[in-house]
Every structure is written in structure tokens, then in C-alpha cells.
Amino acid sequence: MEPLARRTLLRSGLLAAATAVAGPALLTGCGSGGDSSAPTGAGPRRGGTLRAAFTGAGAGETLNHFVGGTALDMVRARALHATLGDLDPSAPDGVRYGVLETIEVDEELSAYTLRLRRGLTFSDGSPLTARDVLWSLSSPADDPASLPVYRNPASTFDFGGARVEDDHTLVLPTRAPLADGRMVLCQGNYLVLKENSDFSPGTATSGPFRLEEFAPGEGCLLTRNEAFSHPEADEAPYLDGLELRSLPDSDARAAALTGGQVDLAHDLSPVTARTLRGDERFTVTSTDPPYVSGLFFRMNLAHEPFRDPRVRTAFKLAADREAMVESVFFGDATVGNDLLGPGFPDYADEIEQRPFDPDRARRLLREAGAEGMRVTLTTGPETPGMVEVATLYVENLVAVGVEATLEELPAGQLFADYPAYARLPLAASFSVPTPALPLYQMSYGARNPAALGWDRPDVDELVATARGTSGEESARAGLAAQRTLWEEGNTIAPVFKPFTTAHVPGVAGVADDLFEQFPGFSRATLS
Amino acid sequence: MSWSLFLLRRLAALVPTLAALSVLVFGATELLPGDAVGAVAGPDATEAERAAVRERLGLDDDPVTRYLRWAGGAVRGDLGTAYTGGRAVHELIASRLPHSLLLAGLALAVTVPLSIALGLWAGSRAGRRADRAVSTGVLLVAGLPEFVTATALWWLLAGELGLLPRVSLVPLGGSPLDTPEILVLPALTLAATGVAVGTRLVRSASAEAVASPWIEAARLRGVGGARLAVRHVLPGALAPATQAFGLITGALVGGAIVVETVYGYPGIGLELQQAVAHRDIPLVQGIALVLCAATLATVLLADLAARALDPRRGSLR
């Protein structure tokens, strides 16, 4: 009952009380290694320019993060533009607000009122208003080049019917009753730009830093934005400057760190991270759920054997998840339970962990007449560990009597031909940290091509109910939907891997920015 | 054959060669899995969104029409618009190519004198122990994959000795020449392969020259040692070696993908690697075409230099 009560409380805005009941697991997302949280005692140290390396794009890189999907795009955007808010299970509303003071929801769950903090300005001194917030949320939907993540709010909120009541109040009607709208708006990636921003280097910014120098494909130099007002730390940002570097290769990022050319290297491969953990000159931190990426495989229901639920269950039971965590990630990863979004408040962590049971898998395959079935698992090095986990999984399948083979595509090709990808019998993929139920609606429900044949209007309805109601009803529907997915779904999600960052010991306060998969520096210090 | 006729013939040969290469480049990108729609519209796009992107990019046309449109643009200097960022492809190439040319120039500055010295020395001693040592050594280096050479140099010069930066970070808003030390490791890595190949070619030409009657005559006149090598062997070996260096130069400009990725150096090779990873097809096509043109241009220059050194080359036969 505890987790159910927790989710109920979350939605009624009483999570602080719930965390004490539900235990520490819920709070793991709040920090990732004490070394990178803010120093205590004498107060944060001011000054210094922190240098950090991320995966970036090439010479075509722009300052428009709506169209740029690299880690550097996101980190730079969060340094330049203030966030609406971040997910924070320990906060009263389940989110920690940025430029917002509160988000109020009406009784029918059909309108969200966003109230802005007073006195906020852009770096050019102009006031930050509700019109800027509305433009920042709605404009990506009008640009076909925008990334799906930025177009998603338009499928949840009716921006055409939005009302700017005054400079500090924005009312957003929903397209359908919605209980988790705060979680949708405050995921850390919705940022406030000045209305009609052209993303040129001279554009006024609302975030902790402003742009000093931008070299597309190489990096950027940012300086402290004196006009920035941090909601919790009056003196922040503490750094004088921030130098963000683009290094697409994980080994090059690690080399820049060990060679003293940067102070922080983001998203390291498991092997590199393990090497650096043994070097006392550096601190290695890994994110905890919910800031983790799921490595999963999806069975295509258009292929005959996978239409039998016994075969799907057998494929799930065949996965030796602990071995994957140990041998690919040297223990620095989380075992998955075939559901996405662990760590988020709407994730059904009350569902029992699926065991590794090759004997039962073999028996189920025999019963289904699928013993010795042939299947090819297609994967690619789209994120560190993806190919290695797929390799182990193929071995697991062979061990239960499946004639499984692995096809590894070159980097960048797995999703390049999406119609072809959607026809694969068994396809690898990965998820980014997103709450479980919105993620279902975005990429799995309503016959989405990414679902590879999953078509269950009853589950779609349960998810819609969970998101469109509050309290017990919402929690029950969310749990029922995920229970069905767990039992009958076509996803095998054996491992959730962290985003691993290494830095010199003098770096602190990065984890305090939340949204840990893409480090923020509004409260970072350097000594 | 006069110089003007020689030049005209070479230039006339360049046009169909470049045209054929452009067909190959276009055809190769057509064969990449998927089409541009997936890259532009994203994996979650609806069929309607995909159709809109397809129409906007003109992908409903047949491949021949699309090739002619692309090639026609290329002739006018318009290589299209990159998917990432929406900037003109020629602008992106112009921002990266000078970095790679600088690296190739430095690598060549090491490659040419070292290859000539080693090749001449080994060729003058063809079949002897010194020749076998040099030939085996360069064969080993030539056989090493570039990332192995890069890793070895990186380990020694940046790791163990700490003499050089591990990653080639260009100062923001500056040029690689502002911090020349970042160029050393990538240039040395490129030069290692260049020296290995160049030495073998110079050695071969030198050995051939050493066996010629005029060298024998010089020896009978009492000429020997360095004087024989520089005054008599080298002129005979220089013309074929120059053409070899032309090919090496083309390879240095276009073949720096591994080296630039390992060291994070923002050149055309790293740009090409990222364009392929992001399936930025106009950028891949543009870079590949420019690299083909650059290689042809260096080969032409080498031909001209070789003819200047040995006027018999390029004569009508």
C-alpha cells in the first residue's frame, strides 16, 4: 500500500510527508554522489571559470536548442535560459520551480495557471513576462524542425486557447483532463526565452550565464549573468565563467580531463569511468534513477512467434539482468523490470522484480511451440553499453534454446530508416529520463510506430485515466496499465544505465541543479 | 608537348573525373540506409509530418533529377543546406577545411624531407642491411592503423612525458596557430603514415636510379657518398616521388578522420564523421565532393611539378 499512497500524495501535493513513508528510494534522484553537491559550512566559493566537455554537434551547430539534440545543446541552453522548473520528488509539488512561483490546477484538471516570480529580467534588463513563457512553450510546435520533446507540450496543452492574464500570470487550458501537468512542464528542459528570440549570439538570456563567445562545433564561453535571480540561492551563480567544449568522442573527453584541459567530462563509457574511478585525482559520479537511460529490446508483434504472450514472457525471463549490470557496467547500473521511467513518481515500483529464470523460459517456449525459433536482434552503438548488453542478451536467448543472432549496425544507422526499424523482429533501443505515463503516450500508446505492433486501446485508456484523474483513481489506473505492460507487453528492459561524469575534486554544486543527465552550473563552484 | 597543351589536357581530364566522382558520392549517400526524412523529421514523426518533410526536401523526385539538381547547384557553388543548423554547406566546409589544410601542410612539411632522406639513403644502399632495416621499419609503420599510431604517440608524448596537450582544443574564437602545440600530435600521427608511404616510394625510385648507367658512370668518375645521392640519384628519383607526394597530400587532407576524432581537432575529417553520424546528407555529399576535388587538384599540381623536374614526363608518346 505504501507506494500507492505515495503516488496519491504526490498528486495532492504532499510528497514531503510521503517520502518519509515510502523510504529513501524515492529520494535517490535528488543527488548523485556527495562530491558534486554544494559545499556546506563556510558558504559557496565565488569565482573561477569552469571548463567542461560534452558531446556536441559539428560546425552546423546553432544556439537554437529546439533543433539541437546533443548534450552540449541542452547544457548550454540551461546555462543561458532559466528553467520553468525541475522534477524534484522531495518538493511539495513534486517539482522545484525556476522562474515560476507556483502552478495551480483547477478542479476539473483542465486548466493550469502558471504564476511567475516577480522582478525577473533578461540580461538586457527587460522584464521576463508570461508572454515570454507562452512563446517559449508554444513556438517549437510551429517549427517542423523542432525536436519532438519540445513539440510535446502542444499535444498536452491548447496554446491557442492560452490566456496571458497579466505579466506574471499565464493560464494554459489542457486538451484533456490532466493531473500531472506540473511534471510535464517542469522536466528541466522547458526554458524561458525572450519572445520572438532569433537565437543569435546577442540574444538576451534569462539564465545564470550569458554568452561571451560561440564557436559552432567547438564550444562556447559564458560569463555570469548579473541579472539572474536564483529562486533559492541569492548569490548564485558563483562561477565567473563557464567554458563548454564539444568533444564527440568519449575517450577524447576523458583525455581532456586527465590532461588538465577541462575540469569536468560528461557521459563517459563504462570502461573509461572504471579507469577513472581508480585515479584519485578525479571524482566520478553516476546519476541515479530517475536520471538514467534504459537499454531495452522490443519484440515486434507483427512477427508470428511474438504474438504468443508465452513467448514474450520467455524472452523476458531469459535476460540475465544482474550479469549485464556487472559485466557491462561493472556494477554501476540498475536492473530493469521491463517498464520504463524508474524513479519517476508515476513509475509502478510496487510491481515485483522479474527474475532471471531460464528454465521457465525454456518451458514456456516449448509450450508455445517456439523452441528453436530463429530471431535476429538488431542493435547499434547509439549510446555506451548498448551493443554489449545486446550481445549478452543474445547469449541468454541461445541458452534457452532460441537460435538468436546479433546484427550490429554502424553508429547512427539504427534509427536512420525508421520504417525499416519498425519492421525488425527484435530491435534494440534506449530511453531518456521521462516520466512513465507521459512516455507511454508519447512513444508507445495509440499504435505509435515505435511500439512495434503494441495496440491495446484498453491500456491507452488506463493511462489516459491515470493522467486525467488524481488521487486513488489515478494511482489505480497507472498501476493497472503498467501491470498489463509488465505481463503482456513486448518490451524487455533489463538495464538502466547512469550518465557518468568525472571531474576534478574542486568542482562542487553540480548535482544541486537537478536534471542530472545534463549537468547544470547555476550553483556550481570551483576551488 | 607544350606546357599549355599539357595543362589543357590535364584540366580536360579533371572535369569528367570529377563528374564521375560526384556520381559516386551521390550514389553512395543514396545507398545509406533510410532517407533524409528520418533524419529531419525525427523518429516520432507522423506520416503527415514525414510527407511534408519529403516534399520540402524534394525527395519525391527520382534520383536522376535529384542528382542533376544537386550537381547543378554544386557547379554554381551551391552545395545545399545542412540539416543540422540549416546553414549553407559551403560555409560549413569553409570553416573547417582551413584547419585540415593547416594540419596536412604541417604533416607534409615533416613527411617530404624525412621521406626523401630515408628513401634516398635506403635506395642508395638497395639490398643491403640499411635498406632492409629502413624498408622493414616503414612497412611496419605503414601497416599500423592510424588509431594505433595516434594512441602510441599520445601515450608517449602527452601521457608519459607530458610534453603536449592530450586533446587539440582550438582556443574559442581563435585559430589553431594561437596554440601551435595542439597541432603537434595530430600532425605527427598523420606524418607517420605519410613518411612510411613516401619513404617506400622514394626508395623505390632511388634504387631504380642507382642501377642506371649514368650513376654507374658517375661512380666510375669517383663521385660517391652524399654527393652522389644528392647531385645524381635525387634528380632522377624526384619526379616520380613528387607525384607520390601529390597522392599523399590528398590522403592527408581527406584521410584525417581518425586522427581528428582521436584528438578532437575541429577539421573537415571530424566534420565528415559527425555529418555521417547525424545523417546530414547534404553535408556528407558536400564534404566528399570537396575532398575529391582537393585530391584531384593536388594530383594535378604534383603532375605539373614532376613535369617541371623531368620534362620528358607528359610528352606525347
Coordinates of C-alpha atoms in Angstrom, one line a residue, chain A:
Chain A
M1 CA 0.0 0.0 0.0
E2 CA 2.9 2.4 0.7
P3 CA 3.8 3.1 -2.9
L4 CA 0.2 3.6 -3.8
A5 CA -0.2 6.1 -1.0
R6 CA 2.9 7.8 -2.1
R7 CA 1.7 8.4 -5.6
T8 CA -1.6 9.6 -4.3
L9 CA 0.1 12.0 -2.0
L10 CA 2.4 13.2 -4.8
R11 CA -0.5 14.3 -6.9
S12 CA -2.2 16.0 -4.0
G13 CA 1.0 17.9 -3.3
L14 CA 2.1 16.3 -0.1
L15 CA 5.1 14.4 -1.2
A16 CA 7.3 15.7 1.6
A17 CA 5.2 13.7 4.0
A18 CA 5.2 10.7 1.6
T19 CA 8.9 10.5 1.3
A20 CA 9.2 9.7 4.9
V21 CA 6.8 6.8 4.4
A22 CA 8.0 5.5 1.1
G23 CA 11.6 5.2 2.1
P24 CA 14.8 6.6 0.6
A25 CA 14.5 5.0 -2.8
L26 CA 12.3 7.9 -4.0
L27 CA 14.9 10.4 -3.0
T28 CA 17.7 8.9 -4.9
G29 CA 17.1 11.2 -7.8
C30 CA 17.9 14.2 -5.7
G31 CA 21.7 13.7 -5.7
S32 CA 24.3 11.6 -7.3
G33 CA 27.4 11.4 -5.2
G34 CA 28.1 13.7 -2.4
D35 CA 31.2 15.1 -4.0
S36 CA 29.3 17.1 -6.6
S37 CA 26.7 18.6 -4.3
A38 CA 27.1 22.1 -2.9
P39 CA 29.7 22.6 -0.2
T40 CA 28.5 23.2 3.3
G41 CA 29.8 25.3 6.1
A42 CA 31.7 28.5 5.0
G43 CA 29.4 29.1 2.0
P44 CA 30.0 28.6 -1.6
R45 CA 33.2 29.8 -3.0
R46 CA 32.8 32.5 -5.7
G47 CA 34.8 33.0 -8.9
G48 CA 36.7 30.9 -11.4
T49 CA 35.9 29.6 -14.9
L50 CA 34.8 26.0 -15.0
R51 CA 35.7 24.1 -18.2
A52 CA 33.6 21.1 -19.2
A53 CA 33.4 18.8 -22.2
F54 CA 30.3 17.3 -23.7
T55 CA 29.1 15.6 -26.9
G56 CA 28.3 18.3 -29.3
A57 CA 27.4 18.8 -33.0
G58 CA 29.6 19.9 -35.8
A59 CA 30.2 23.3 -37.5
G60 CA 26.4 23.5 -38.2
E61 CA 25.7 23.8 -34.5
T62 CA 23.4 26.8 -33.6
L63 CA 22.2 28.4 -30.4
N64 CA 18.7 27.1 -31.1
H65 CA 18.3 24.2 -28.7
F66 CA 14.8 23.5 -30.1
V67 CA 16.5 21.8 -33.1
G68 CA 19.8 20.7 -31.5
G69 CA 19.7 17.3 -29.8
T70 CA 23.2 17.0 -28.3
A71 CA 24.2 17.1 -24.7
L72 CA 26.0 20.3 -25.3
D73 CA 22.9 21.9 -26.8
M74 CA 21.0 21.1 -23.6
V75 CA 23.7 22.1 -21.2
R76 CA 24.4 25.4 -22.9
A77 CA 20.7 26.2 -23.2
R78 CA 20.1 25.5 -19.5
A79 CA 23.1 27.8 -18.7
L80 CA 21.7 30.6 -20.8
H81 CA 18.0 30.3 -20.2
A82 CA 16.1 29.9 -16.9
T83 CA 14.0 26.8 -16.5
L84 CA 10.3 26.7 -15.7
G85 CA 11.2 24.1 -13.1
D86 CA 12.8 20.7 -12.5
L87 CA 11.5 17.4 -11.3
D88 CA 12.2 17.0 -7.6
P89 CA 10.4 14.3 -5.7
S90 CA 11.2 15.9 -2.4
A91 CA 9.5 19.2 -3.2
P92 CA 5.9 19.8 -2.2
D93 CA 4.5 19.8 -5.8
G94 CA 6.9 17.1 -7.0
V95 CA 8.8 19.8 -8.8
R96 CA 11.2 22.6 -7.9
Y97 CA 10.2 25.8 -9.6
G98 CA 12.6 28.1 -11.5
V99 CA 11.0 31.2 -13.0
L100 CA 7.7 30.1 -11.7
E101 CA 6.3 30.7 -8.2
T102 CA 3.5 28.1 -8.4
I103 CA 1.4 26.2 -10.9
E104 CA -2.2 25.9 -9.9
V105 CA -4.6 23.4 -11.3
D106 CA -8.4 23.9 -11.5
E107 CA -10.9 21.4 -10.1
E108 CA -11.6 19.8 -13.5
L109 CA -7.9 19.3 -14.2
S110 CA -8.5 21.3 -17.4
A111 CA -6.5 24.5 -16.8
Y112 CA -3.1 25.2 -15.4
T113 CA -2.3 28.7 -14.0
L114 CA 1.4 29.5 -14.1
R115 CA 2.4 32.3 -11.8
L116 CA 5.8 33.9 -12.4
R117 CA 8.2 35.2 -9.7
R118 CA 8.2 39.0 -9.5
G119 CA 11.1 41.1 -10.7
L120 CA 12.7 38.7 -13.1
T121 CA 14.6 40.2 -16.0
F122 CA 16.6 39.2 -19.0
S123 CA 20.3 40.0 -19.4
D124 CA 19.3 43.2 -21.3
G125 CA 17.3 44.4 -18.4
S126 CA 13.9 43.8 -20.0
P127 CA 11.3 42.1 -17.8
L128 CA 10.6 38.4 -18.1
T129 CA 6.8 38.1 -18.6
A130 CA 4.1 35.5 -19.1
R131 CA 4.2 36.2 -22.8
D132 CA 7.8 35.0 -23.0
V133 CA 6.8 31.8 -21.2
L134 CA 4.0 31.2 -23.6
W135 CA 6.2 31.9 -26.6
S136 CA 8.9 29.6 -25.3
L137 CA 6.5 26.7 -24.8
S138 CA 4.4 27.1 -28.0
S139 CA 6.8 28.3 -30.7
P140 CA 8.6 24.9 -31.2
A141 CA 5.2 23.4 -32.3
D142 CA 5.2 25.7 -35.3
D143 CA 8.6 24.7 -36.5
P144 CA 8.8 21.3 -38.1
A145 CA 12.5 21.1 -37.4
S146 CA 11.9 21.3 -33.6
L147 CA 12.8 18.1 -31.7
P148 CA 9.7 16.1 -30.6
V149 CA 10.4 16.8 -26.9
Y150 CA 9.8 20.5 -27.5
R151 CA 6.7 19.9 -29.6
N152 CA 5.1 17.6 -27.0
P153 CA 3.6 20.3 -24.7
A154 CA 1.4 21.3 -27.7
S155 CA -0.2 17.9 -27.6
T156 CA -1.0 18.3 -23.9
F157 CA -1.9 22.0 -23.7
D158 CA -4.1 24.1 -26.0
F159 CA -1.8 27.0 -26.6
G160 CA -4.3 28.6 -29.0
G161 CA -6.6 29.0 -26.0
A162 CA -3.9 30.2 -23.6
R163 CA -4.6 33.4 -21.7
V164 CA -1.9 35.9 -20.6
E165 CA -3.8 37.5 -17.6
D166 CA -1.1 39.8 -16.7
D167 CA 2.7 40.0 -16.9
H168 CA 3.0 37.3 -14.2
T169 CA 0.1 35.0 -14.9
L170 CA -0.4 32.6 -17.7
V171 CA -3.4 30.2 -18.0
L172 CA -2.9 27.1 -20.1
P173 CA -6.0 25.0 -20.9
T174 CA -5.4 21.3 -21.4
R175 CA -6.5 19.3 -24.4
A176 CA -7.9 16.6 -22.0
P177 CA -8.1 16.5 -18.2
L178 CA -4.6 16.1 -16.9
A179 CA -3.3 15.6 -13.3
D180 CA 0.4 15.5 -14.0
G181 CA 0.8 18.8 -15.9
R182 CA 3.3 20.1 -13.4
M183 CA 5.5 17.2 -14.2
V184 CA 5.1 17.8 -17.9
L185 CA 6.1 21.5 -17.7
C186 CA 8.8 21.2 -15.1
Q187 CA 11.0 18.5 -16.5
G188 CA 14.0 20.7 -16.6
N189 CA 14.2 21.1 -20.4
Y190 CA 11.5 23.8 -20.9
L191 CA 13.3 27.1 -20.7
V192 CA 12.3 30.7 -21.0
L193 CA 13.5 32.7 -23.9
K194 CA 12.6 36.2 -24.8
E195 CA 9.5 36.3 -27.1
N196 CA 10.5 36.1 -30.8
S197 CA 14.1 35.2 -29.9
D198 CA 16.2 34.7 -33.1
F199 CA 18.8 32.6 -31.2
S200 CA 21.6 35.0 -32.4
P201 CA 24.6 35.3 -30.1
G202 CA 23.4 38.7 -29.0
T203 CA 20.0 37.4 -27.8
A204 CA 19.1 38.4 -24.2
T205 CA 19.2 35.5 -21.8
S206 CA 17.3 34.7 -18.6
G207 CA 19.6 32.0 -17.2
P208 CA 22.6 32.1 -14.8
F209 CA 25.0 32.9 -17.6
R210 CA 25.2 35.0 -20.8
L211 CA 27.1 34.3 -24.0
E212 CA 30.5 35.7 -24.5
E213 CA 31.9 33.6 -27.4
F214 CA 30.3 30.9 -29.6
A215 CA 32.4 28.8 -31.9
P216 CA 30.0 26.3 -33.6
G217 CA 31.2 22.7 -33.2
E218 CA 34.0 23.8 -30.9
G219 CA 32.3 25.2 -27.8
C220 CA 31.3 28.4 -26.1
L221 CA 32.4 30.7 -23.4
L222 CA 29.8 32.1 -21.0
T223 CA 30.0 34.7 -18.2
R224 CA 27.9 35.2 -15.2
N225 CA 24.6 36.9 -15.8
E226 CA 24.3 39.5 -13.1
A227 CA 20.6 39.9 -13.9
F228 CA 19.9 36.3 -13.0
S229 CA 17.9 35.7 -9.9
H230 CA 18.1 32.2 -8.5
P231 CA 15.0 31.1 -6.6
E232 CA 16.9 29.6 -3.7
A233 CA 20.4 30.9 -3.7
D234 CA 20.6 34.7 -3.7
E235 CA 24.3 34.8 -4.6
A236 CA 24.2 32.3 -7.4
P237 CA 25.7 31.8 -9.9
Y238 CA 29.0 31.6 -8.1
L239 CA 31.2 31.0 -11.1
D240 CA 32.6 33.9 -13.1
G241 CA 32.5 31.9 -16.3
L242 CA 31.8 28.6 -17.9
E243 CA 33.7 27.2 -20.9
L244 CA 31.7 24.4 -22.6
R245 CA 33.7 22.3 -25.1
S246 CA 32.4 20.0 -27.8
L247 CA 34.2 16.6 -27.9
P248 CA 32.1 13.9 -29.6
D249 CA 34.4 11.1 -28.6
S250 CA 34.2 9.7 -25.0
D251 CA 37.9 8.9 -24.9
A252 CA 38.8 12.4 -26.0
R253 CA 36.6 13.9 -23.3
A254 CA 38.4 11.7 -20.7
A255 CA 41.8 12.6 -22.2
A256 CA 41.0 16.3 -21.9
L257 CA 40.1 15.8 -18.2
T258 CA 43.2 13.7 -17.4
G259 CA 45.4 16.1 -19.3
G260 CA 44.1 19.1 -17.3
Q261 CA 42.4 20.8 -20.3
V262 CA 38.9 20.6 -18.8
D263 CA 37.6 20.2 -15.2
L264 CA 34.6 18.0 -16.0
A265 CA 33.9 15.4 -18.6
H266 CA 30.4 14.3 -19.3
D267 CA 28.9 10.9 -20.3
L268 CA 31.8 8.6 -20.1
S269 CA 31.8 5.0 -21.4
P270 CA 31.7 2.3 -18.6
V271 CA 35.3 1.3 -19.3
T272 CA 36.6 4.8 -19.1
A273 CA 34.6 5.5 -16.0
R274 CA 36.0 2.4 -14.3
T275 CA 39.5 3.5 -15.2
L276 CA 39.0 7.0 -13.8
R277 CA 37.4 5.6 -10.6
G278 CA 40.8 4.1 -9.8
D279 CA 42.5 7.5 -10.2
E280 CA 42.4 9.5 -7.0
R281 CA 42.9 12.8 -8.9
F282 CA 39.3 12.6 -10.1
T283 CA 35.8 12.2 -8.7
V284 CA 33.4 10.0 -10.8
T285 CA 29.7 10.5 -10.2
S286 CA 26.9 8.5 -11.7
T287 CA 23.3 9.6 -11.8
D288 CA 20.6 7.6 -10.0
P289 CA 17.0 6.9 -11.1
P290 CA 15.1 8.8 -12.5
Y291 CA 18.1 10.3 -14.3
V292 CA 19.0 7.1 -16.1
S293 CA 18.8 5.8 -19.6
G294 CA 17.0 2.5 -20.2
L295 CA 18.6 0.0 -22.6
F296 CA 15.8 -2.1 -24.0
F297 CA 14.7 -4.6 -26.7
R298 CA 11.3 -4.6 -28.3
M299 CA 9.6 -7.7 -29.8
N300 CA 7.7 -7.0 -33.0
L301 CA 4.2 -8.2 -32.7
A302 CA 3.9 -8.4 -36.5
H303 CA 6.2 -11.4 -36.2
E304 CA 4.3 -14.6 -35.5
P305 CA 6.1 -16.1 -32.5
F306 CA 5.9 -12.8 -30.6
R307 CA 2.1 -12.7 -30.8
D308 CA 2.1 -15.5 -28.2
P309 CA 2.3 -14.0 -24.7
R310 CA 4.2 -17.1 -23.5
V311 CA 7.0 -16.3 -26.0
R312 CA 7.1 -12.7 -24.8
T313 CA 7.3 -13.8 -21.2
A314 CA 10.0 -16.4 -22.0
F315 CA 12.1 -13.7 -23.7
K316 CA 11.8 -11.5 -20.6
L317 CA 12.7 -14.3 -18.2
A318 CA 15.7 -15.3 -20.3
A319 CA 17.5 -12.0 -19.6
D320 CA 20.3 -12.3 -17.0
R321 CA 20.0 -8.7 -15.8
E322 CA 22.5 -8.9 -13.0
A323 CA 25.1 -10.3 -15.3
M324 CA 24.6 -7.4 -17.7
V325 CA 24.9 -4.8 -14.9
E326 CA 28.1 -6.5 -13.6
S327 CA 29.9 -7.3 -16.8
V328 CA 29.0 -4.3 -19.0
F329 CA 28.7 -1.6 -16.4
F330 CA 31.0 -3.1 -13.6
G331 CA 28.0 -2.8 -11.3
D332 CA 27.3 0.8 -12.0
A333 CA 23.8 0.5 -13.4
T334 CA 20.3 -0.6 -12.3
V335 CA 18.5 -3.8 -13.0
G336 CA 15.3 -3.0 -15.1
N337 CA 11.9 -4.6 -14.7
D338 CA 10.7 -4.3 -18.3
L339 CA 9.0 -1.0 -17.5
L340 CA 10.4 2.5 -18.5
G341 CA 10.7 5.6 -16.3
P342 CA 12.1 4.1 -13.0
G343 CA 12.4 6.7 -10.2
F344 CA 9.7 8.9 -11.5
P345 CA 6.7 9.3 -9.2
D346 CA 4.3 7.6 -11.7
Y347 CA 6.5 4.5 -12.1
A348 CA 4.9 1.4 -10.7
D349 CA 7.7 0.2 -8.4
E350 CA 5.3 -1.9 -6.4
I351 CA 5.3 -4.5 -9.3
E352 CA 7.6 -7.4 -8.3
Q353 CA 11.0 -7.6 -10.0
R354 CA 11.0 -10.2 -12.8
P355 CA 13.5 -12.9 -12.0
F356 CA 16.1 -14.5 -14.3
D357 CA 14.5 -17.9 -14.9
P358 CA 16.0 -19.7 -17.9
D359 CA 14.3 -23.0 -17.0
R360 CA 10.8 -21.4 -17.1
A361 CA 11.7 -19.5 -20.2
R362 CA 12.6 -22.8 -21.9
R363 CA 9.4 -24.4 -20.7
L364 CA 7.2 -21.6 -22.0
L365 CA 8.9 -21.6 -25.4
R366 CA 8.3 -25.4 -25.6
E367 CA 4.6 -24.9 -24.6
A368 CA 4.2 -22.2 -27.3
G369 CA 5.9 -24.4 -29.9
A370 CA 8.6 -21.8 -30.3
E371 CA 11.5 -23.9 -29.2
G372 CA 14.4 -23.4 -31.5
M373 CA 12.8 -20.3 -33.1
R374 CA 15.1 -18.1 -35.1
V375 CA 15.4 -14.4 -34.4
T376 CA 17.9 -11.6 -35.1
L377 CA 18.4 -8.9 -32.6
T378 CA 19.4 -5.6 -34.3
T379 CA 21.4 -3.0 -32.4
G380 CA 23.9 -0.3 -32.8
P381 CA 26.4 1.8 -30.7
E382 CA 23.9 4.6 -30.2
T383 CA 24.9 5.0 -26.5
P384 CA 27.7 3.4 -24.5
G385 CA 26.9 -0.2 -23.5
M386 CA 24.1 -0.7 -26.0
V387 CA 25.9 -3.3 -28.1
E388 CA 27.5 -5.0 -25.2
V389 CA 24.1 -5.5 -23.4
A390 CA 22.6 -6.8 -26.7
T391 CA 25.5 -9.3 -27.1
L392 CA 24.9 -10.7 -23.7
Y393 CA 21.2 -10.9 -24.3
V394 CA 21.7 -12.9 -27.5
E395 CA 23.8 -15.3 -25.4
N396 CA 20.9 -15.6 -22.9
L397 CA 18.5 -16.4 -25.7
V398 CA 20.7 -19.0 -27.2
A399 CA 21.0 -20.6 -23.7
V400 CA 17.2 -21.1 -23.5
G401 CA 17.1 -22.7 -27.0
V402 CA 16.4 -19.7 -29.3
E403 CA 18.5 -19.6 -32.4
A404 CA 19.4 -15.9 -31.8
T405 CA 21.9 -13.9 -33.8
L406 CA 23.1 -10.3 -33.4
E407 CA 23.3 -7.7 -36.1
E408 CA 25.2 -4.6 -35.2
L409 CA 24.7 -1.6 -37.4
P410 CA 27.3 1.2 -37.6
A411 CA 26.7 4.2 -35.3
G412 CA 23.9 6.5 -36.4
Q413 CA 22.1 3.9 -38.6
L414 CA 19.8 2.0 -36.2
F415 CA 17.1 4.6 -36.3
A416 CA 18.1 6.2 -39.6
D417 CA 15.5 4.3 -41.6
Y418 CA 12.6 4.3 -39.2
P419 CA 10.1 2.4 -41.3
A420 CA 12.8 -0.4 -41.7
Y421 CA 13.5 -0.2 -37.9
A422 CA 9.8 -0.7 -37.2
R423 CA 9.8 -3.9 -39.2
L424 CA 12.7 -5.5 -37.3
P425 CA 11.6 -8.7 -35.5
L426 CA 13.6 -7.8 -32.4
A427 CA 15.1 -4.3 -32.1
A428 CA 17.3 -2.6 -29.5
S429 CA 16.6 0.9 -28.3
F430 CA 17.2 3.2 -25.4
S431 CA 15.1 5.7 -23.4
V432 CA 15.9 9.1 -22.0
P433 CA 14.6 10.0 -18.5
T434 CA 10.9 10.7 -18.9
P435 CA 8.0 10.0 -16.5
A436 CA 6.5 6.6 -17.2
L437 CA 2.9 7.6 -18.2
P438 CA 3.7 10.6 -20.5
L439 CA 6.4 8.4 -22.1
Y440 CA 3.8 5.7 -22.8
Q441 CA 1.6 8.2 -24.5
M442 CA 4.4 9.8 -26.5
S443 CA 6.1 6.7 -27.9
Y444 CA 4.1 3.5 -27.1
G445 CA 0.4 4.0 -27.0
A446 CA -2.1 4.7 -29.8
R447 CA -0.3 2.4 -32.3
N448 CA 2.8 4.5 -32.3
P449 CA 5.3 3.0 -34.8
A450 CA 7.9 2.8 -32.1
A451 CA 5.7 0.3 -30.2
L452 CA 6.4 -2.3 -32.9
G453 CA 2.8 -3.6 -33.0
W454 CA 1.6 -3.0 -29.5
D455 CA -2.0 -1.9 -29.9
R456 CA -4.0 -2.0 -26.7
P457 CA -6.7 0.6 -26.5
D458 CA -7.6 -0.7 -23.0
V459 CA -4.1 0.2 -21.7
D460 CA -4.2 3.5 -23.6
E461 CA -7.4 4.2 -21.7
L462 CA -6.0 3.3 -18.4
V463 CA -3.0 5.6 -19.0
A464 CA -5.3 8.4 -20.0
T465 CA -7.4 7.9 -16.9
A466 CA -4.2 7.9 -14.7
R467 CA -3.1 11.2 -16.2
G468 CA -6.6 12.7 -16.3
T469 CA -7.6 12.0 -12.7
S470 CA -6.0 12.4 -9.3
G471 CA -5.8 10.5 -6.0
E472 CA -6.6 6.8 -5.7
E473 CA -8.3 6.6 -9.1
S474 CA -5.2 7.9 -10.8
A475 CA -2.9 5.6 -8.9
R476 CA -5.0 2.5 -9.5
A477 CA -5.2 3.2 -13.3
G478 CA -1.5 3.9 -13.6
L479 CA -0.7 0.7 -11.7
A480 CA -3.1 -1.4 -13.8
A481 CA -1.7 0.0 -17.0
Q482 CA 1.9 -0.8 -16.0
R483 CA 0.9 -4.2 -14.7
T484 CA -0.6 -5.1 -18.1
L485 CA 2.5 -3.8 -19.8
W486 CA 4.7 -5.9 -17.5
E487 CA 2.7 -9.1 -18.0
E488 CA 1.8 -8.8 -21.7
G489 CA 4.0 -6.0 -23.2
N490 CA 6.6 -6.5 -25.8
T491 CA 9.4 -4.7 -24.1
I492 CA 12.4 -6.3 -22.4
A493 CA 14.1 -3.5 -20.4
P494 CA 16.9 -5.3 -18.5
V495 CA 19.2 -2.5 -17.6
F496 CA 19.1 1.2 -16.8
K497 CA 22.5 2.9 -17.1
P498 CA 23.5 6.1 -15.4
F499 CA 25.1 9.2 -17.0
T500 CA 28.6 9.1 -15.7
T501 CA 30.6 12.3 -15.2
A502 CA 34.1 12.7 -14.0
H503 CA 35.5 15.9 -12.6
V504 CA 38.4 17.3 -10.6
P505 CA 37.8 17.4 -6.9
G506 CA 37.4 21.2 -6.8
V507 CA 34.1 21.1 -8.7
A508 CA 31.0 21.1 -6.5
G509 CA 27.3 22.0 -6.6
V510 CA 26.6 20.5 -10.0
A511 CA 24.1 17.9 -8.6
D512 CA 22.1 20.7 -6.9
D513 CA 20.8 21.8 -10.3
L514 CA 18.8 18.6 -10.7
F515 CA 18.1 17.3 -14.3
E516 CA 21.3 15.4 -13.7
Q517 CA 21.6 13.7 -17.0
F518 CA 22.7 17.1 -18.4
P519 CA 24.7 18.9 -15.7
G520 CA 23.7 22.4 -14.7
F521 CA 26.0 25.0 -13.3
S522 CA 23.8 27.6 -11.7
R523 CA 25.1 26.6 -8.2
A524 CA 28.4 25.1 -9.2
T525 CA 31.6 26.2 -7.6
L526 CA 35.2 25.7 -8.4
S527 CA 38.1 25.7 -6.0

